[in-house]
């Protein structure tokens, strides 16, 4: 596996190249681990930290606190008013440490999102690592920088600002 510019090239037995992109964010917040975990592990709060422009609507699966095996379905309207259905599964949960969501059906060929939480002096460090692959082969690769990557950057920048608005700016 070769890493360059936030991307991974995975060589398959037939040596075809598959681009798996990576988004990595770290945010520190001046709250207790329990307070941040309670917020982030409630699926209803995904709508709170998603930009209105994404047209995010949960259809099912947010009636209980997060657990491994939980299926959450929703729609998003990320580009040009096109509504997309997305089904994710919470595959792993270790309370107050991490959880993982994976797309089962949706706009990506592959989506694997890890959320890590670590208590630090003065608050909590939250880390997001997303690995994703786009459909449509070369077309997906061509539109990635200006459609997909920019939309993901905007979404995670919004989350960063919204969480700072809700919990305060980290001063440490």
PDB file of C-alpha atoms in Angstrom:
ATOM      1  CA  UNK A   1       0.000   0.000   0.000  1.00  0.00           C
ATOM      2  CA  UNK A   2       1.390   3.387  -0.982  1.00  0.00           C
ATOM      3  CA  UNK A   3       0.192   6.578   0.707  1.00  0.00           C
ATOM      4  CA  UNK A   4       0.312   9.951  -0.972  1.00  0.00           C
ATOM      5  CA  UNK A   5      -1.614  13.218  -0.639  1.00  0.00           C
ATOM      6  CA  UNK A   6      -4.262  11.786   1.669  1.00  0.00           C
ATOM      7  CA  UNK A   7      -4.997   8.875  -0.672  1.00  0.00           C
ATOM      8  CA  UNK A   8      -4.167   5.192  -0.595  1.00  0.00           C
ATOM      9  CA  UNK A   9      -3.514   3.055  -3.641  1.00  0.00           C
ATOM     10  CA  UNK A  10      -4.467  -0.548  -2.992  1.00  0.00           C
ATOM     11  CA  UNK A  11      -3.069  -3.073  -5.460  1.00  0.00           C
ATOM     12  CA  UNK A  12      -5.402  -5.999  -6.091  1.00  0.00           C
ATOM     13  CA  UNK A  13      -4.243  -9.340  -7.497  1.00  0.00           C
ATOM     14  CA  UNK A  14      -4.951  -8.034 -11.015  1.00  0.00           C
ATOM     15  CA  UNK A  15      -2.997  -4.858 -10.134  1.00  0.00           C
ATOM     16  CA  UNK A  16      -5.972  -2.622 -10.795  1.00  0.00           C
ATOM     17  CA  UNK A  17      -5.746   0.618  -8.851  1.00  0.00           C
ATOM     18  CA  UNK A  18      -8.519   1.540  -6.464  1.00  0.00           C
ATOM     19  CA  UNK A  19      -8.468   4.978  -4.855  1.00  0.00           C
ATOM     20  CA  UNK A  20      -9.472   5.042  -1.221  1.00  0.00           C
ATOM     21  CA  UNK A  21      -9.475   8.613   0.077  1.00  0.00           C
ATOM     22  CA  UNK A  22      -8.916   9.646   3.671  1.00  0.00           C
ATOM     23  CA  UNK A  23     -10.360  12.527   5.666  1.00  0.00           C
ATOM     24  CA  UNK A  24      -8.751  13.106   9.064  1.00  0.00           C
ATOM     25  CA  UNK A  25      -9.850  15.709  11.622  1.00  0.00           C
ATOM     26  CA  UNK A  26      -9.009  16.380  15.271  1.00  0.00           C
ATOM     27  CA  UNK A  27     -10.931  18.732  17.528  1.00  0.00           C
ATOM     28  CA  UNK A  28     -10.417  19.567  21.185  1.00  0.00           C
ATOM     29  CA  UNK A  29     -13.397  20.641  23.244  1.00  0.00           C
ATOM     30  CA  UNK A  30     -13.568  21.966  26.831  1.00  0.00           C
ATOM     31  CA  UNK A  31     -16.098  19.409  28.100  1.00  0.00           C
ATOM     32  CA  UNK A  32     -16.080  16.185  30.037  1.00  0.00           C
ATOM     33  CA  UNK A  33     -15.708  12.912  28.202  1.00  0.00           C
ATOM     34  CA  UNK A  34     -19.154  11.832  29.425  1.00  0.00           C
ATOM     35  CA  UNK A  35     -20.790  15.032  28.182  1.00  0.00           C
ATOM     36  CA  UNK A  36     -19.283  14.764  24.681  1.00  0.00           C
ATOM     37  CA  UNK A  37     -19.900  11.021  24.478  1.00  0.00           C
ATOM     38  CA  UNK A  38     -23.564  11.479  25.445  1.00  0.00           C
ATOM     39  CA  UNK A  39     -23.987  14.020  22.657  1.00  0.00           C
ATOM     40  CA  UNK A  40     -22.066  12.170  19.941  1.00  0.00           C
ATOM     41  CA  UNK A  41     -23.547   8.746  20.705  1.00  0.00           C
ATOM     42  CA  UNK A  42     -27.119   9.994  20.252  1.00  0.00           C
ATOM     43  CA  UNK A  43     -27.986   9.467  16.566  1.00  0.00           C
ATOM     44  CA  UNK A  44     -30.501  12.329  16.683  1.00  0.00           C
ATOM     45  CA  UNK A  45     -27.610  14.767  17.116  1.00  0.00           C
ATOM     46  CA  UNK A  46     -26.201  13.981  13.681  1.00  0.00           C
ATOM     47  CA  UNK A  47     -28.834  16.353  12.286  1.00  0.00           C
ATOM     48  CA  UNK A  48     -27.645  19.059  14.707  1.00  0.00           C
ATOM     49  CA  UNK A  49     -24.057  18.933  13.408  1.00  0.00           C
ATOM     50  CA  UNK A  50     -24.900  18.575   9.701  1.00  0.00           C
ATOM     51  CA  UNK A  51     -25.285  21.711   7.579  1.00  0.00           C
ATOM     52  CA  UNK A  52     -28.861  22.556   6.631  1.00  0.00           C
ATOM     53  CA  UNK A  53     -27.735  22.742   3.011  1.00  0.00           C
ATOM     54  CA  UNK A  54     -27.214  18.951   3.063  1.00  0.00           C
ATOM     55  CA  UNK A  55     -30.952  18.334   3.467  1.00  0.00           C
ATOM     56  CA  UNK A  56     -30.254  15.675   6.108  1.00  0.00           C
ATOM     57  CA  UNK A  57     -33.356  13.771   7.310  1.00  0.00           C
ATOM     58  CA  UNK A  58     -33.267  10.655   9.504  1.00  0.00           C
ATOM     59  CA  UNK A  59     -35.836   8.069   8.395  1.00  0.00           C
ATOM     60  CA  UNK A  60     -35.260   5.379  11.029  1.00  0.00           C
ATOM     61  CA  UNK A  61     -32.840   4.029  13.594  1.00  0.00           C
ATOM     62  CA  UNK A  62     -32.330   7.086  15.797  1.00  0.00           C
ATOM     63  CA  UNK A  63     -34.808   6.176  18.509  1.00  0.00           C
ATOM     64  CA  UNK A  64     -32.171   4.510  20.728  1.00  0.00           C
ATOM     65  CA  UNK A  65     -28.724   5.426  21.983  1.00  0.00           C
ATOM     66  CA  UNK A  66     -25.967   4.076  19.762  1.00  0.00           C
ATOM     67  CA  UNK A  67     -25.142   0.367  19.892  1.00  0.00           C
ATOM     68  CA  UNK A  68     -23.165  -2.089  17.759  1.00  0.00           C
ATOM     69  CA  UNK A  69     -25.398  -3.451  15.013  1.00  0.00           C
ATOM     70  CA  UNK A  70     -27.637  -0.371  14.906  1.00  0.00           C
ATOM     71  CA  UNK A  71     -28.916   0.477  11.425  1.00  0.00           C
ATOM     72  CA  UNK A  72     -29.675   4.144  10.701  1.00  0.00           C
ATOM     73  CA  UNK A  73     -31.358   5.244   7.480  1.00  0.00           C
ATOM     74  CA  UNK A  74     -31.563   8.779   6.218  1.00  0.00           C
ATOM     75  CA  UNK A  75     -31.649  10.946   3.147  1.00  0.00           C
ATOM     76  CA  UNK A  76     -29.248  13.680   2.154  1.00  0.00           C
ATOM     77  CA  UNK A  77     -29.388  16.209  -0.650  1.00  0.00           C
ATOM     78  CA  UNK A  78     -25.728  17.136  -1.071  1.00  0.00           C
ATOM     79  CA  UNK A  79     -25.609  18.361  -4.664  1.00  0.00           C
ATOM     80  CA  UNK A  80     -27.953  19.891  -7.224  1.00  0.00           C
ATOM     81  CA  UNK A  81     -31.097  19.019  -5.215  1.00  0.00           C
ATOM     82  CA  UNK A  82     -30.574  15.283  -5.803  1.00  0.00           C
ATOM     83  CA  UNK A  83     -31.910  13.294  -2.854  1.00  0.00           C
ATOM     84  CA  UNK A  84     -29.812  10.281  -1.909  1.00  0.00           C
ATOM     85  CA  UNK A  85     -30.711   7.450   0.453  1.00  0.00           C
ATOM     86  CA  UNK A  86     -28.024   6.349   2.886  1.00  0.00           C
ATOM     87  CA  UNK A  87     -27.994   3.356   5.238  1.00  0.00           C
ATOM     88  CA  UNK A  88     -25.264   3.085   7.852  1.00  0.00           C
ATOM     89  CA  UNK A  89     -24.488   0.481  10.452  1.00  0.00           C
ATOM     90  CA  UNK A  90     -22.798   1.225  13.750  1.00  0.00           C
ATOM     91  CA  UNK A  91     -20.355  -1.669  13.667  1.00  0.00           C
ATOM     92  CA  UNK A  92     -18.258  -1.084  16.789  1.00  0.00           C
ATOM     93  CA  UNK A  93     -18.823   0.796  20.029  1.00  0.00           C
ATOM     94  CA  UNK A  94     -16.523   1.054  23.018  1.00  0.00           C
ATOM     95  CA  UNK A  95     -18.200   3.501  25.394  1.00  0.00           C
ATOM     96  CA  UNK A  96     -16.242   6.706  26.010  1.00  0.00           C
ATOM     97  CA  UNK A  97     -13.488   5.545  23.617  1.00  0.00           C
ATOM     98  CA  UNK A  98     -14.696   5.087  20.030  1.00  0.00           C
ATOM     99  CA  UNK A  99     -17.405   4.058  17.614  1.00  0.00           C
ATOM    100  CA  UNK A 100     -17.404   3.141  13.935  1.00  0.00           C
ATOM    101  CA  UNK A 101     -20.074   3.704  11.329  1.00  0.00           C
ATOM    102  CA  UNK A 102     -20.006   2.010   7.931  1.00  0.00           C
ATOM    103  CA  UNK A 103     -22.187   2.665   4.911  1.00  0.00           C
ATOM    104  CA  UNK A 104     -24.255  -0.341   3.877  1.00  0.00           C
ATOM    105  CA  UNK A 105     -26.067   1.409   0.999  1.00  0.00           C
ATOM    106  CA  UNK A 106     -25.574   4.920  -0.269  1.00  0.00           C
ATOM    107  CA  UNK A 107     -23.616   7.302  -2.433  1.00  0.00           C
ATOM    108  CA  UNK A 108     -20.150   5.855  -1.810  1.00  0.00           C
ATOM    109  CA  UNK A 109     -18.661   2.578  -2.977  1.00  0.00           C
ATOM    110  CA  UNK A 110     -17.011   2.385   0.449  1.00  0.00           C
ATOM    111  CA  UNK A 111     -17.437   4.482   3.626  1.00  0.00           C
ATOM    112  CA  UNK A 112     -15.777   3.661   6.960  1.00  0.00           C
ATOM    113  CA  UNK A 113     -15.851   6.370   9.652  1.00  0.00           C
ATOM    114  CA  UNK A 114     -14.022   5.985  12.969  1.00  0.00           C
ATOM    115  CA  UNK A 115     -14.698   8.385  15.858  1.00  0.00           C
ATOM    116  CA  UNK A 116     -12.170   8.388  18.719  1.00  0.00           C
ATOM    117  CA  UNK A 117     -12.511  10.197  22.071  1.00  0.00           C
ATOM    118  CA  UNK A 118      -9.670  10.830  24.509  1.00  0.00           C
ATOM    119  CA  UNK A 119      -9.695  12.732  27.775  1.00  0.00           C
ATOM    120  CA  UNK A 120      -7.011  15.434  27.851  1.00  0.00           C
ATOM    121  CA  UNK A 121      -6.138  18.249  30.255  1.00  0.00           C
ATOM    122  CA  UNK A 122      -8.981  20.735  30.034  1.00  0.00           C
ATOM    123  CA  UNK A 123     -11.358  18.618  27.981  1.00  0.00           C
ATOM    124  CA  UNK A 124     -11.615  15.984  25.283  1.00  0.00           C
ATOM    125  CA  UNK A 125      -9.829  15.340  22.023  1.00  0.00           C
ATOM    126  CA  UNK A 126     -12.136  13.962  19.357  1.00  0.00           C
ATOM    127  CA  UNK A 127     -10.637  12.416  16.228  1.00  0.00           C
ATOM    128  CA  UNK A 128     -12.462  11.507  13.023  1.00  0.00           C
ATOM    129  CA  UNK A 129     -10.902   9.243  10.415  1.00  0.00           C
ATOM    130  CA  UNK A 130     -12.952   8.565   7.304  1.00  0.00           C
ATOM    131  CA  UNK A 131     -11.887   6.221   4.520  1.00  0.00           C
ATOM    132  CA  UNK A 132     -14.078   6.366   1.437  1.00  0.00           C
ATOM    133  CA  UNK A 133     -14.169   5.337  -2.196  1.00  0.00           C
ATOM    134  CA  UNK A 134     -16.229   6.893  -4.934  1.00  0.00           C
ATOM    135  CA  UNK A 135     -18.278   5.102  -7.571  1.00  0.00           C
ATOM    136  CA  UNK A 136     -18.011   5.715 -11.330  1.00  0.00           C
ATOM    137  CA  UNK A 137     -14.314   4.914 -11.801  1.00  0.00           C
ATOM    138  CA  UNK A 138     -12.381   7.660 -13.539  1.00  0.00           C
ATOM    139  CA  UNK A 139     -15.384  10.031 -13.417  1.00  0.00           C
ATOM    140  CA  UNK A 140     -15.436   9.677  -9.625  1.00  0.00           C
ATOM    141  CA  UNK A 141     -11.716  10.445  -9.488  1.00  0.00           C
ATOM    142  CA  UNK A 142     -12.159  13.508 -11.694  1.00  0.00           C
ATOM    143  CA  UNK A 143     -15.020  15.030  -9.677  1.00  0.00           C
ATOM    144  CA  UNK A 144     -13.527  14.157  -6.280  1.00  0.00           C
ATOM    145  CA  UNK A 145     -11.496  17.364  -5.711  1.00  0.00           C
ATOM    146  CA  UNK A 146     -14.170  19.922  -6.544  1.00  0.00           C
ATOM    147  CA  UNK A 147     -17.426  18.101  -5.741  1.00  0.00           C
ATOM    148  CA  UNK A 148     -16.893  15.406  -3.130  1.00  0.00           C
ATOM    149  CA  UNK A 149     -13.805  16.499  -1.209  1.00  0.00           C
ATOM    150  CA  UNK A 150     -14.962  20.113  -1.042  1.00  0.00           C
ATOM    151  CA  UNK A 151     -18.426  19.040   0.188  1.00  0.00           C
ATOM    152  CA  UNK A 152     -16.893  16.781   2.857  1.00  0.00           C
ATOM    153  CA  UNK A 153     -14.526  19.575   3.923  1.00  0.00           C
ATOM    154  CA  UNK A 154     -17.474  21.977   4.185  1.00  0.00           C
ATOM    155  CA  UNK A 155     -19.478  19.442   6.206  1.00  0.00           C
ATOM    156  CA  UNK A 156     -16.667  18.698   8.658  1.00  0.00           C
ATOM    157  CA  UNK A 157     -15.785  22.404   8.958  1.00  0.00           C
ATOM    158  CA  UNK A 158     -19.432  23.050   9.830  1.00  0.00           C
ATOM    159  CA  UNK A 159     -19.327  20.276  12.459  1.00  0.00           C
ATOM    160  CA  UNK A 160     -16.170  21.752  13.948  1.00  0.00           C
ATOM    161  CA  UNK A 161     -17.782  25.195  14.266  1.00  0.00           C
ATOM    162  CA  UNK A 162     -21.100  23.813  15.526  1.00  0.00           C
ATOM    163  CA  UNK A 163     -19.445  21.710  18.233  1.00  0.00           C
ATOM    164  CA  UNK A 164     -17.364  24.722  19.336  1.00  0.00           C
ATOM    165  CA  UNK A 165     -20.583  26.764  19.428  1.00  0.00           C
ATOM    166  CA  UNK A 166     -22.338  24.100  21.531  1.00  0.00           C
ATOM    167  CA  UNK A 167     -19.462  23.258  23.903  1.00  0.00           C
ATOM    168  CA  UNK A 168     -17.080  26.210  23.716  1.00  0.00           C
ATOM    169  CA  UNK A 169     -13.630  26.860  22.300  1.00  0.00           C
ATOM    170  CA  UNK A 170     -10.760  24.841  23.720  1.00  0.00           C
ATOM    171  CA  UNK A 171      -8.247  27.161  25.431  1.00  0.00           C
ATOM    172  CA  UNK A 172      -5.614  24.573  26.416  1.00  0.00           C
TER     173      UNK A 172
END
